[in-house]
Coordinates of C-alpha atoms and ligand atoms in Angstrom, one line a residue:
M688 CA -35.6 215.4 80.7
Q689 CA -37.9 212.9 79.0
V690 CA -41.2 214.2 77.8
Y691 CA -43.9 211.6 76.8
A692 CA -46.1 213.4 74.3
D693 CA -47.6 210.4 72.5
N694 CA -50.7 209.8 74.6
A695 CA -52.9 209.3 71.5
A696 CA -50.9 206.2 70.8
T697 CA -51.1 204.9 74.3
T698 CA -51.1 206.3 77.9
K699 CA -49.2 205.3 81.0
I700 CA -51.3 203.2 83.3
S701 CA -52.5 205.2 86.4
S702 CA -51.9 203.9 89.9
V703 CA -55.6 203.9 90.4
A704 CA -56.0 201.5 87.5
L705 CA -53.0 199.4 88.5
Q706 CA -54.3 199.0 92.0
A707 CA -57.8 198.1 90.8
M708 CA -56.2 195.3 88.7
M709 CA -54.3 193.6 91.4
P710 CA -57.3 191.7 93.0
G711 CA -58.1 190.4 89.5
F712 CA -54.7 188.6 89.5
E713 CA -54.9 187.5 93.2
A714 CA -58.0 187.2 95.2
V715 CA -60.5 187.3 92.4
Y716 CA -58.8 184.7 90.1
G717 CA -61.9 182.7 89.3
N718 CA -63.6 182.2 86.0
P719 CA -66.8 184.4 86.0
S720 CA -68.6 181.5 84.2
S721 CA -68.0 179.0 87.1
L722 CA -70.9 178.3 89.3
H723 CA -68.8 177.9 92.5
S724 CA -68.1 180.7 95.0
V725 CA -64.7 181.5 93.6
G726 CA -66.2 182.0 90.1
Q727 CA -69.1 183.9 91.5
E728 CA -66.8 186.4 93.2
A729 CA -65.2 187.0 89.8
K730 CA -68.6 187.4 88.3
E731 CA -69.4 190.0 90.8
A732 CA -66.2 191.9 90.1
L733 CA -67.0 191.7 86.4
E734 CA -70.5 193.1 86.8
D735 CA -69.3 195.8 89.1
A736 CA -66.9 196.9 86.4
R737 CA -69.7 196.8 83.8
E738 CA -71.8 199.1 86.0
R739 CA -69.0 201.6 86.4
V740 CA -68.3 201.8 82.7
A741 CA -72.1 202.1 82.0
K742 CA -72.4 205.0 84.4
C743 CA -69.6 206.9 82.6
L744 CA -71.4 206.6 79.3
G745 CA -75.0 207.2 80.6
C746 CA -76.3 203.7 79.6
E747 CA -77.4 200.5 81.3
P748 CA -74.8 197.9 82.4
R749 CA -76.4 195.3 80.1
E750 CA -75.6 197.6 77.2
I751 CA -71.9 197.2 77.8
Y752 CA -69.9 194.4 76.1
F753 CA -66.2 193.9 77.0
T754 CA -63.8 193.4 74.1
S755 CA -60.1 193.0 73.5
G756 CA -59.9 196.7 72.6
G757 CA -61.1 199.6 70.4
S758 CA -60.3 197.7 67.2
E759 CA -62.5 194.7 68.1
A760 CA -65.3 197.0 69.2
D761 CA -65.2 198.9 65.9
N762 CA -65.2 195.7 63.9
Q763 CA -68.1 194.2 65.8
A764 CA -70.2 197.3 65.7
I765 CA -69.8 197.8 62.0
I766 CA -70.2 194.2 61.0
S767 CA -73.4 193.9 63.2
A768 CA -75.0 196.9 61.6
A769 CA -74.0 195.7 58.1
R770 CA -75.5 192.2 58.7
L771 CA -78.7 193.8 60.0
G772 CA -78.8 196.1 57.0
A773 CA -78.2 193.3 54.5
R774 CA -81.2 191.4 55.9
K775 CA -83.3 194.4 55.1
G776 CA -81.7 194.9 51.7
K777 CA -79.8 198.0 52.8
K778 CA -76.2 198.0 51.9
H779 CA -75.0 201.6 52.1
I780 CA -72.7 202.9 54.8
I781 CA -71.7 206.4 55.6
S782 CA -68.3 207.2 57.3
T783 CA -65.5 209.8 57.0
A784 CA -62.3 209.8 55.1
F785 CA -60.2 210.2 58.3
E786 CA -61.4 207.3 60.4
H787 CA -59.1 204.9 62.2
H788 CA -58.0 201.9 60.2
A789 CA -60.0 199.6 62.5
V790 CA -63.1 201.3 60.8
L791 CA -61.7 201.9 57.3
H792 CA -60.3 198.4 56.8
T793 CA -63.6 196.8 58.1
L794 CA -65.5 199.0 55.6
N795 CA -63.1 197.9 52.8
K796 CA -63.9 194.3 53.6
L797 CA -67.6 195.0 53.4
E798 CA -67.2 196.8 50.1
K799 CA -65.7 193.6 48.7
E800 CA -69.0 191.9 49.9
G801 CA -71.0 194.3 47.9
F802 CA -71.7 197.1 50.4
E803 CA -71.4 200.7 49.1
V804 CA -69.4 203.1 51.3
T805 CA -69.7 206.9 51.2
L806 CA -66.7 208.6 52.9
L807 CA -67.5 212.1 53.8
D808 CA -65.0 214.8 52.8
V809 CA -63.1 216.3 55.7
K810 CA -61.3 219.2 54.0
N811 CA -63.6 221.9 55.3
N812 CA -62.3 222.9 58.8
H813 CA -60.7 219.4 58.9
N814 CA -64.1 218.2 60.2
I815 CA -67.6 217.2 59.0
T816 CA -71.0 218.7 59.6
A817 CA -74.2 217.0 60.5
Q818 CA -75.6 218.4 57.3
Q819 CA -73.1 216.4 55.3
V820 CA -74.4 213.3 57.0
A821 CA -78.0 214.3 56.4
D822 CA -77.3 214.9 52.7
A823 CA -75.5 211.5 52.4
I824 CA -78.3 209.4 53.9
R825 CA -80.3 207.3 51.5
E826 CA -83.2 204.8 51.6
D827 CA -80.7 202.0 51.7
T828 CA -78.3 203.4 54.3
C829 CA -77.8 200.9 57.1
L830 CA -75.1 202.6 59.2
V831 CA -73.5 205.9 59.9
T832 CA -70.1 205.3 61.5
V833 CA -68.3 208.5 62.4
M834 CA -65.5 208.9 64.9
Y835 CA -66.0 211.0 68.0
A836 CA -62.6 212.6 67.8
N837 CA -59.7 212.1 65.4
N838 CA -56.6 210.4 66.8
E839 CA -54.1 212.2 64.5
I840 CA -55.3 215.8 64.2
G841 CA -57.7 216.1 67.2
S842 CA -60.8 217.3 65.4
V843 CA -63.9 216.7 67.6
L844 CA -66.9 215.8 65.5
P845 CA -70.5 217.2 66.1
I846 CA -71.7 213.9 67.5
A847 CA -74.9 215.0 69.2
E848 CA -76.1 216.7 66.0
I849 CA -75.1 213.6 63.9
G850 CA -77.0 211.5 66.4
A851 CA -80.1 213.6 66.0
V852 CA -79.9 213.3 62.2
C853 CA -79.5 209.5 62.3
K854 CA -82.3 209.2 64.8
A855 CA -84.7 211.2 62.6
A856 CA -83.8 209.1 59.6
G857 CA -84.0 205.8 61.5
V858 CA -80.4 204.9 60.6
P859 CA -78.1 203.2 63.2
F860 CA -75.3 205.4 64.4
H861 CA -71.9 204.0 65.6
T862 CA -69.1 206.2 66.9
D863 CA -65.4 205.3 67.5
A864 CA -65.0 207.2 70.7
V865 CA -61.6 205.7 71.5
Q866 CA -60.0 209.2 71.7
A867 CA -62.9 210.8 73.4
A868 CA -63.7 208.4 76.3
G869 CA -62.3 209.8 79.5
H870 CA -61.4 213.1 77.8
L871 CA -64.8 214.5 76.7
H872 CA -68.3 214.3 78.2
I873 CA -70.2 211.4 76.6
N874 CA -73.9 210.5 77.1
V875 CA -75.0 207.9 74.6
K876 CA -78.7 208.5 75.3
E877 CA -78.7 212.3 75.0
Q878 CA -76.4 212.0 71.9
N879 CA -78.6 209.3 70.3
I880 CA -75.7 206.9 69.8
D881 CA -76.6 203.3 69.1
L882 CA -73.1 201.8 69.1
L883 CA -69.9 203.2 70.7
S884 CA -66.3 201.9 70.9
L885 CA -63.8 202.7 73.6
S886 CA -60.4 201.4 74.6
G887 CA -58.8 201.1 78.0
H888 CA -55.2 202.2 77.2
K889 CA -56.2 205.6 75.8
F890 CA -57.3 206.9 79.2
H891 CA -54.6 205.5 81.6
G892 CA -56.1 202.0 81.7
P893 CA -54.5 198.7 80.6
K894 CA -53.9 197.7 77.0
G895 CA -55.8 194.8 75.3
V896 CA -59.2 195.7 76.7
G897 CA -62.0 197.8 75.5
A898 CA -65.8 198.0 75.5
L899 CA -68.6 198.2 73.0
Y900 CA -71.8 200.0 74.1
C901 CA -74.7 198.6 72.1
R902 CA -78.2 200.1 72.6
R903 CA -80.6 197.6 74.0
G904 CA -82.4 195.8 71.3
F905 CA -79.8 196.3 68.6
P906 CA -78.8 192.9 67.3
L907 CA -75.1 192.3 67.8
V908 CA -73.3 189.7 65.6
N909 CA -70.4 187.7 67.1
V910 CA -66.9 188.4 65.8
I911 CA -65.5 185.8 68.2
D912 CA -67.5 182.6 68.4
G913 CA -67.4 180.2 71.3
G914 CA -68.8 180.3 74.8
A915 CA -71.7 182.3 76.0
Q916 CA -69.8 185.1 77.7
E917 CA -71.0 188.7 77.4
R918 CA -74.6 187.7 76.9
G919 CA -73.5 185.3 74.1
K920 CA -72.1 188.1 72.0
R921 CA -68.4 187.9 72.7
A922 CA -66.9 184.5 73.4
G923 CA -63.8 183.9 75.5
T924 CA -63.0 184.0 79.2
E925 CA -63.1 187.6 80.3
N926 CA -59.8 189.4 80.9
L927 CA -61.0 190.3 84.4
P928 CA -57.9 192.1 85.7
A929 CA -57.8 194.3 82.6
I930 CA -61.6 194.9 82.7
M931 CA -61.3 196.0 86.4
G932 CA -58.4 198.3 85.6
M933 CA -60.2 199.8 82.6
A934 CA -63.4 200.5 84.7
A935 CA -61.3 202.2 87.4
A936 CA -59.4 204.2 84.9
L937 CA -62.5 205.4 83.1
E938 CA -64.3 206.2 86.4
D939 CA -61.2 208.2 87.5
A940 CA -60.9 210.0 84.2
C941 CA -64.6 211.0 84.2
A942 CA -64.5 212.1 87.8
N943 CA -61.6 214.4 87.2
M944 CA -62.3 215.3 83.6
D945 CA -62.9 219.0 83.9
T946 CA -59.8 219.7 86.0
N947 CA -57.6 217.4 83.9
M948 CA -58.8 218.7 80.6
A949 CA -58.5 222.3 81.6
K950 CA -54.9 221.7 82.6
V951 CA -54.2 219.7 79.4
A952 CA -55.9 222.3 77.1
A953 CA -53.7 225.1 78.6
M954 CA -50.6 223.1 77.7
R955 CA -52.0 222.4 74.2
D956 CA -52.6 226.1 73.6
K957 CA -49.2 227.0 74.8
L958 CA -47.6 224.5 72.3
I959 CA -49.9 225.6 69.4
E960 CA -49.1 229.3 70.0
G961 CA -45.3 228.6 70.2
L962 CA -45.0 226.2 67.3
R963 CA -47.1 228.4 65.0
K964 CA -44.2 230.9 65.0
I965 CA -42.1 228.4 63.0
P966 CA -42.1 229.6 59.4
H967 CA -44.0 227.6 56.7
C968 CA -46.0 225.4 59.0
A969 CA -49.7 224.7 59.3
L970 CA -51.9 223.4 62.2
N971 CA -53.7 220.2 61.3
G972 CA -57.2 219.6 62.6
D973 CA -60.2 221.7 63.7
A974 CA -58.8 224.8 65.5
V975 CA -62.0 225.3 67.6
N976 CA -63.6 221.9 68.1
R977 CA -60.4 220.1 69.2
L978 CA -59.3 217.5 71.6
P979 CA -57.8 219.2 74.7
N980 CA -54.7 217.1 74.3
N981 CA -53.9 217.3 70.6
V982 CA -51.3 219.3 68.8
S983 CA -50.6 218.5 65.2
F984 CA -48.5 220.4 62.7
C985 CA -47.0 220.0 59.2
F986 CA -43.7 221.7 58.6
E987 CA -42.7 222.2 55.0
G988 CA -39.3 220.9 53.8
I989 CA -38.7 218.2 56.4
E990 CA -39.3 214.5 56.9
G991 CA -41.5 213.6 59.9
E992 CA -39.5 210.4 60.6
S993 CA -36.2 212.3 60.9
L994 CA -37.9 214.8 63.1
L995 CA -39.2 212.1 65.4
L996 CA -35.8 210.5 65.8
L997 CA -34.0 213.7 66.6
L998 CA -36.7 214.7 69.0
D999 CA -36.4 211.4 70.7
M1000 CA -32.6 212.0 71.1
K1001 CA -33.5 215.3 72.8
G1002 CA -36.0 213.6 75.1
V1003 CA -39.3 214.2 73.4
C1004 CA -41.4 211.2 72.5
A1005 CA -43.8 212.3 69.8
S1006 CA -45.5 210.8 66.7
S1007 CA -46.0 211.5 63.0
G1008 CA -48.6 210.3 60.6
S1009 CA -49.5 206.9 61.9
A1010 CA -49.0 205.0 58.6
C1011 CA -45.3 204.9 59.1
T1012 CA -45.7 202.3 61.8
S1013 CA -46.2 199.8 59.0
G1014 CA -42.9 200.8 57.5
S1015 CA -44.7 202.1 54.5
L1016 CA -43.6 205.4 52.9
D1017 CA -47.2 206.4 52.3
P1018 CA -48.1 209.5 54.3
S1019 CA -51.0 209.4 56.7
H1020 CA -54.4 208.9 55.1
V1021 CA -55.7 211.4 57.6
L1022 CA -53.4 214.2 56.5
L1023 CA -54.1 213.4 52.8
A1024 CA -57.9 213.5 53.6
I1025 CA -57.7 217.0 55.0
G1026 CA -56.0 218.1 51.8
R1027 CA -52.3 218.1 52.6
V1028 CA -50.2 217.2 49.6
H1029 CA -47.7 214.3 49.9
D1030 CA -44.6 216.5 50.5
V1031 CA -46.3 218.5 53.2
A1032 CA -48.0 215.5 54.8
H1033 CA -44.6 213.8 55.2
G1034 CA -43.4 216.6 57.5
S1035 CA -46.0 216.1 60.2
L1036 CA -45.7 216.1 64.0
R1037 CA -48.3 215.0 66.5
L1038 CA -47.8 215.9 70.2
S1039 CA -50.6 214.3 72.3
L1040 CA -50.6 215.3 76.0
S1041 CA -52.0 214.0 79.2
E1042 CA -52.5 215.5 82.7
Y1043 CA -49.2 213.8 83.6
N1044 CA -47.3 216.4 81.5
T1045 CA -46.2 219.7 83.0
M1046 CA -45.7 223.3 81.7
E1047 CA -41.9 222.8 82.2
E1048 CA -42.1 220.0 79.7
M1049 CA -44.0 222.3 77.3
D1050 CA -41.1 224.8 77.6
H1051 CA -38.7 222.0 76.7
I1052 CA -40.7 221.0 73.7
L1053 CA -40.9 224.7 72.6
T1054 CA -37.1 224.9 72.8
V1055 CA -36.3 221.6 71.1
V1056 CA -38.8 221.5 68.2
P1057 CA -37.9 224.8 66.5
E1058 CA -34.2 223.8 66.8
V1059 CA -34.7 220.4 65.2
V1060 CA -36.9 221.8 62.5
A1061 CA -34.3 224.4 61.6
Y1062 CA -31.5 221.8 61.6
L1063 CA -33.4 219.4 59.3
R1064 CA -34.2 222.3 57.0
S1065 CA -30.6 223.3 56.9
I1066 CA -29.6 219.9 55.5
S1067 CA -32.7 219.4 53.3
P1068 CA -32.4 219.7 49.5
V1069 CA -36.1 220.4 49.3
W1070 CA -35.8 223.3 51.7
R1071 CA -32.9 224.7 49.6
D1072 CA -35.0 224.6 46.5
L1073 CA -37.8 226.4 48.3
Q1074 CA -35.4 229.0 49.5
T1075 CA -33.7 229.6 46.1
G1076 CA -37.1 229.8 44.4
K1077 CA -36.6 226.6 42.4
R1078 CA -39.7 225.2 44.1
E1079 CA -42.7 227.1 45.4
Y1080 CA -43.8 227.1 49.0
I1081 CA -47.1 225.4 49.7
L1082 CA -47.4 226.5 53.3
Ligands
PLP2204 C1 -56.3 203.6 69.4 C2 -57.4 203.7 68.6 C3 -58.2 202.6 68.1 C4 -57.7 201.2 68.4 O1 -57.9 200.8 69.8 P1 -57.1 199.5 70.3 O2 -57.6 199.3 71.7 O3 -55.6 199.9 70.3 O4 -57.4 198.4 69.4 C5 -59.3 202.8 67.4 N1 -59.7 204.0 67.1 C6 -59.1 205.1 67.5 C7 -59.6 206.5 67.1 C8 -57.9 205.0 68.2 O5 -57.2 206.1 68.6

């Protein structure tokens, strides 16, 4: 049995999305900017996709800009708000300590340009409150950028409340909704969101394509310069097959959201309940306001990387703190941000599910994970020290 439980990293493309892409490679091969009929057919397909994406977010089609993915959308949203702020002499940005690197690294770059960034603390409930945002807003705040849901630990943030706070204060509000789109109900107007990023491959769409919602009238700044595509705000010939696939995937995910998420949440709850029984472990992330597909634990006395390799050998594809992808030994900034100490943060496991998973697969995970954790502990010098009392348990 092979169980794919790494859907926060990427998802398998759905047949709906794959089928929707095919015409983009074949019949509709034109360049949407061409004036002839082949080009105009491509243009129609592009605008049709834009309409579908807009409908899923509760906005107008002209408020949707297609990008190369979530990272680009995050970069463009933040840089646009920063440039607007700088023009008004406002150079303070509010975000959280557990954002995705697409947000944090963009903020780092702005700090080097003289912006001041306040990262809200996420230790309480592994989440933030709208009050924290309200308390952090200053005269010179030009942007609040707060993720909709965390990709590592699954916390879902109080986006509507934060939107209301930002609107009342007149501060632009961006949310990285890459983990939320297609999984949680989004309505940018009701939630007072000015800028929102999403990515095709996190909801069974293709990779390398995303979208930025930008409220009408908000001045976007180009990150990619060149032609006049995307209302002049994002140059480059549109990746039409991917855009068509993403639109179909999002539409499908939104149409079946309640059914899919109920199924996924039941599997998540079964895993959390079962894995909790492993001694000296802790659940990461908000236990109540949580993505329906996220299970994240720290197990004391083991290394996450060894855990992942052994789980893979037993047919379970999972993930640990995402920083390890860079080959660095630093534990995940997200786990450190919620207050896990280095040793504990190293022993993390993230299982992220989709509606393609089954209860039988959950049974397999619940057999395999406790075995592998017990084995790794049996050969761990740290665990021996904990057991003999040379070291004190943290969890
Ligand atoms: C995956 C992810 C991104 C990056 O999206 P890409 O399309 O891979 O660039 C950004 N933010 C979050 C929360 C993510 O999970």
